[in-house]
Coordinates of C-alpha atoms in Angstrom, one line a residue:
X59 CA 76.1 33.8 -1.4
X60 CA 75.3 35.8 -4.6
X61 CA 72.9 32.8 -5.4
X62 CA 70.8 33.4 -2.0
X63 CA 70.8 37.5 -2.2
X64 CA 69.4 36.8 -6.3
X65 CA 66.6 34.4 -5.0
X66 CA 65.7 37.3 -1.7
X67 CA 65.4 39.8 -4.0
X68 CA 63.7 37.7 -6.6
X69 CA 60.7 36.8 -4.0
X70 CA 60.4 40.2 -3.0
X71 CA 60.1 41.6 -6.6
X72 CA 57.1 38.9 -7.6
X73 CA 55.3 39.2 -3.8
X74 CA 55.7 35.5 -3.7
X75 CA 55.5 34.0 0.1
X76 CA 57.6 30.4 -0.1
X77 CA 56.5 29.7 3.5
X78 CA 52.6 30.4 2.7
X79 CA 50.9 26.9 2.0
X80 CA 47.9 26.5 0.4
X81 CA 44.9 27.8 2.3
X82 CA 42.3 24.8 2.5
X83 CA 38.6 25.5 1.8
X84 CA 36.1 23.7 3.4
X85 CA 33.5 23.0 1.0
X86 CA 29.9 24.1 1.7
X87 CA 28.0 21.5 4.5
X88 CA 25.3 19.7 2.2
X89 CA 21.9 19.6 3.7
X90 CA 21.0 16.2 4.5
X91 CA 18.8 14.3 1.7
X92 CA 15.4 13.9 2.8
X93 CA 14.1 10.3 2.8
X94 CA 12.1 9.5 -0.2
X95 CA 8.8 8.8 0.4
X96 CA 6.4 7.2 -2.3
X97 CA 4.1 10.3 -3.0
X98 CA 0.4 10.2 -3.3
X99 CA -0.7 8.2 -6.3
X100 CA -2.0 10.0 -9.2
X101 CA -5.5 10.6 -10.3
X102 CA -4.7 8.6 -13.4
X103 CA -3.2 5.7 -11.8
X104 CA -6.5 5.7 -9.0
X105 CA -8.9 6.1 -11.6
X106 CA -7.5 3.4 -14.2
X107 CA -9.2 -0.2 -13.2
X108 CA -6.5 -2.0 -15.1
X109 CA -4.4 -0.1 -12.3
X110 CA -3.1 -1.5 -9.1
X111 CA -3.4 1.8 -7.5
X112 CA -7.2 1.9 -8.7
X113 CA -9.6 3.2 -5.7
X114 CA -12.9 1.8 -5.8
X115 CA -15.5 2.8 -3.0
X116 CA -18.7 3.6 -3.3
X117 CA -18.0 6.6 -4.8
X118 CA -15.9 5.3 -7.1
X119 CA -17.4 2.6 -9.2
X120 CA -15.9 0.4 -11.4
X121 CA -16.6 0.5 -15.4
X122 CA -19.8 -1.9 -16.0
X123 CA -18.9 -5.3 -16.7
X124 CA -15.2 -5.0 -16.1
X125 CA -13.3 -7.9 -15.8
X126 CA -8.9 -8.0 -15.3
X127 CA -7.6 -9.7 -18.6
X128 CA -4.3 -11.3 -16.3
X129 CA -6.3 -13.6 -13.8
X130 CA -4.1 -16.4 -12.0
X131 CA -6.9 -18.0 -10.1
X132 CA -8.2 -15.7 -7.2
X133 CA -6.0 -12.6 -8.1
X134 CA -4.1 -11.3 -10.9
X135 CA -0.9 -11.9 -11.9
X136 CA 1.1 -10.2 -10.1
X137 CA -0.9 -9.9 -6.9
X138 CA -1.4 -13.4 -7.0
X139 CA 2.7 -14.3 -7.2
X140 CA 3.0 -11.8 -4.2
X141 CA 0.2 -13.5 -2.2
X142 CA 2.2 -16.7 -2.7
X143 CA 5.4 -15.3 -1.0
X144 CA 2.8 -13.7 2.0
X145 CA 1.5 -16.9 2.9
X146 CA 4.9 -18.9 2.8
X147 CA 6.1 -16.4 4.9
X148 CA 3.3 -16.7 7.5
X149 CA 4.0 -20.4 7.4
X150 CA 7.6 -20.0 7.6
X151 CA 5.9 -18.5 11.6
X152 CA 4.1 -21.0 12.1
X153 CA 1.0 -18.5 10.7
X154 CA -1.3 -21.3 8.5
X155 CA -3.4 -19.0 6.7
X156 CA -6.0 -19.4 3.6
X157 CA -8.0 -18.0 0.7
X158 CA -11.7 -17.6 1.6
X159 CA -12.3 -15.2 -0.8
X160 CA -10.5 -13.4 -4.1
X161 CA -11.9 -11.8 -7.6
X162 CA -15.5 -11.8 -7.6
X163 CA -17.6 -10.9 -11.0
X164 CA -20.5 -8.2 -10.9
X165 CA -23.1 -10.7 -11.4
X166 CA -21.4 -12.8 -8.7
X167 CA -21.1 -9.7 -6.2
X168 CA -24.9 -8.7 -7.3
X169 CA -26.3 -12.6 -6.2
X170 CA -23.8 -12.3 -3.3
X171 CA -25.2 -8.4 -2.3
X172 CA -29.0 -9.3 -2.8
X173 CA -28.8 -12.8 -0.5
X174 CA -26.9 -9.9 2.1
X175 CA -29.9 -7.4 1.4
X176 CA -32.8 -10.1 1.6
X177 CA -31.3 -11.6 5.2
X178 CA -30.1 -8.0 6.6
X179 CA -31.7 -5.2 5.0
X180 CA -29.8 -3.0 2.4
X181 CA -28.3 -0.4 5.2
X182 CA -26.8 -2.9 7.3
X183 CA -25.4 -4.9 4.0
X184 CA -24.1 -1.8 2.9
X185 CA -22.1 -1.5 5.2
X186 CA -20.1 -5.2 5.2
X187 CA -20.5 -5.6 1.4
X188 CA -20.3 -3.8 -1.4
X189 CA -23.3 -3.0 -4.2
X190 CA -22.1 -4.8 -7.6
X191 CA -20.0 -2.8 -9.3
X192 CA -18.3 -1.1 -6.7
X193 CA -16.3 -4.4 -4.7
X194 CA -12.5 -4.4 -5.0
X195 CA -13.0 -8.2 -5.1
X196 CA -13.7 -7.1 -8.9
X197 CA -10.8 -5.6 -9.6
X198 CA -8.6 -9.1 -8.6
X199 CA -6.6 -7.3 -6.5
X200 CA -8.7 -8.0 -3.0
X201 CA -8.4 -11.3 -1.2
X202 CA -10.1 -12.3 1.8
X203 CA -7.8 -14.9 4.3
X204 CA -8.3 -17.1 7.5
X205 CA -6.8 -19.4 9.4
X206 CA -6.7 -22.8 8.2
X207 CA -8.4 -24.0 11.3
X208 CA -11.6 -21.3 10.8
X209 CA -10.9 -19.6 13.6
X210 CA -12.8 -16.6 13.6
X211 CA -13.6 -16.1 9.7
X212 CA -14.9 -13.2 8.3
X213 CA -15.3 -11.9 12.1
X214 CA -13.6 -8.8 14.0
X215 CA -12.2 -11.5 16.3
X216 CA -9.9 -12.3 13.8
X217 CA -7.9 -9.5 14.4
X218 CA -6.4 -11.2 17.5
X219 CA -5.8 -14.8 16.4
X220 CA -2.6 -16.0 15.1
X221 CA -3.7 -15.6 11.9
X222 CA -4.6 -11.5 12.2
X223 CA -1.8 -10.5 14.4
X224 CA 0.6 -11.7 11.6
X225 CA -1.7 -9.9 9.1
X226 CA -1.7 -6.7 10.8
X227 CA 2.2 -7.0 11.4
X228 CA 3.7 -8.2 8.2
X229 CA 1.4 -7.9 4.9
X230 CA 3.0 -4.4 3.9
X231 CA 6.0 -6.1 2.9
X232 CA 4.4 -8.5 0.5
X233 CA 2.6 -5.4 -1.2
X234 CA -0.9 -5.8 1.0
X235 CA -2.8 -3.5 3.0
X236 CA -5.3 -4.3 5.5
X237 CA -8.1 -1.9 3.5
X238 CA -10.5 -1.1 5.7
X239 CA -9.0 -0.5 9.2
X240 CA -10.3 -0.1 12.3
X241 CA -12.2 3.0 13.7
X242 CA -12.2 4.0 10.1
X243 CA -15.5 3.0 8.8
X244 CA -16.8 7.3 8.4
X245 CA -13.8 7.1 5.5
X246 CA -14.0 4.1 3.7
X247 CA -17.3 3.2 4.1
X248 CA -17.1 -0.1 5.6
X249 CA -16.9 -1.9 8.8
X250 CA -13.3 -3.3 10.4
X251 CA -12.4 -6.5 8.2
X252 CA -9.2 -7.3 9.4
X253 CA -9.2 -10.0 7.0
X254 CA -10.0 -7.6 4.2
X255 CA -6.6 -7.6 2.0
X256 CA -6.1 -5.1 -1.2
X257 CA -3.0 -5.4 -3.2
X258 CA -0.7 -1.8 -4.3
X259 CA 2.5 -3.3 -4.6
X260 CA 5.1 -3.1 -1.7
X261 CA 6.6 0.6 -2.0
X262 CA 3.1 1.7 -1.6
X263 CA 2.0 -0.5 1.1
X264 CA 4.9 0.2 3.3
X265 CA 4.6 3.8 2.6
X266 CA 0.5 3.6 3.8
X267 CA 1.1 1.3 6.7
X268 CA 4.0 4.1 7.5
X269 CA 1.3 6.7 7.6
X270 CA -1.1 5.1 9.2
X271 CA -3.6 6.7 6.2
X272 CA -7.0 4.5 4.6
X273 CA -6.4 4.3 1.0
X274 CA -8.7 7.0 0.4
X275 CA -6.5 9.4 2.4
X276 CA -3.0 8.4 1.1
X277 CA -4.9 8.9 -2.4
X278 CA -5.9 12.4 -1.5
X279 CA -9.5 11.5 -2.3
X280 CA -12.2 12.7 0.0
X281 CA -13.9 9.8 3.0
X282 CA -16.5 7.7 0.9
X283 CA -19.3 6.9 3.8
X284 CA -22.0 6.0 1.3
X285 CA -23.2 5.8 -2.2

């Protein structure tokens, strides 16, 4: 009895509530975390050739003579390994696809332009091949495929045989962008060539095929219609 009146009096000297339980506080909501998205490359990484983020168009020309130092046949190194796993994986669709065209060298691309100049006339190459010293095919990054049974090479019908319509669907994954799109040509400087390929790596080829951007765009760098 005397032990129960103590206690009473005890609580009501200190203020303390024994029925009041802990009041809990809901932490602050946390604002979902955007999605990262692979920014626009930098104007070092676009202007290096040694790069695979370089931009060459026909503003932006590559230095004279250059030449990649990590050539593996018709790309380098590591555009060539990725280009391996892209055409296993077409064939693992039934998609046979092959190399017509990879790393060209300036005086290559020059003899090439000047046979294009002598049959067409320099406005109408210009706009199907590039001047030497301005082709991505320089860089090794750029590879031209086809189908192995010819189908349509090097023509806008491409786009709809077996071969384009897994190009269009699936090359982002292996680090490959179709480079100059279609309806594009007032930005890039070039006619459709769905068979045109450049290598950036995967994170960045995802990220343009996600935009639906040229190269030039996604680079921030202004449309490159002529010379």
């Amino acid at each position: 009895m005397y032990i129960l009146i103590f206690l009473a009096l005890l609580v009501s000297l200190v203020g303390i509530n024994i029925d009041r339980t802990p009041k809990y506080s809901k932490p602050p909501a946390q604002k979902p975390t955007a999605k990262v998205v692979p920014q626009p490359t930098s104007k070092v990484a676009i202007g290096d050739p040694n790069n695979i983020l370089v931009v060459v168009n026909k503003k932006r020309p590559l230095p004279d003579g250059y030449a990649p130092t990590d050539l593996m046949g018709p790309l380098r190194s590591e555009a060539k390994k990725n280009l391996d796993s892209l055409i296993s994986g077409a064939n693992s669709s039934n998609v046979n696809l092959k190399i017509i065209s990879g790393y060209r060298s300036q005086s290559s691309q020059a003899t090439l332009y000047n046979s294009y100049v002598k049959r067409d006339g320099q406005a109408a190459a210009d706009m199907y091949s590039a001047r030497p010293g301005y082709s991505e095919h320089q860089t090794g990054l750029a590879i031209d495929l086809g189908n192995t049974n010819g189908s349509c090479d090097l023509e806008v019908c491409f786009e709809n045989t077996t071969g384009g319509l897994w190009i269009k669907a699936n090359v982002q994954n292996y680090g490959f962008i179709v480079r100059y799109p279609n309806g594009k040509t007032d930005i890039t400087g070039y006619q459709y060539e769905p068979w045109h390929l450049r290598y950036v790596g995967i994170e960045t080829a995802k990220a343009i095929y996600a935009s639906g951007k040229t190269f030039e765009e996604y680079s921030g760098l202004p449309p490159a219609p002529n010379y």
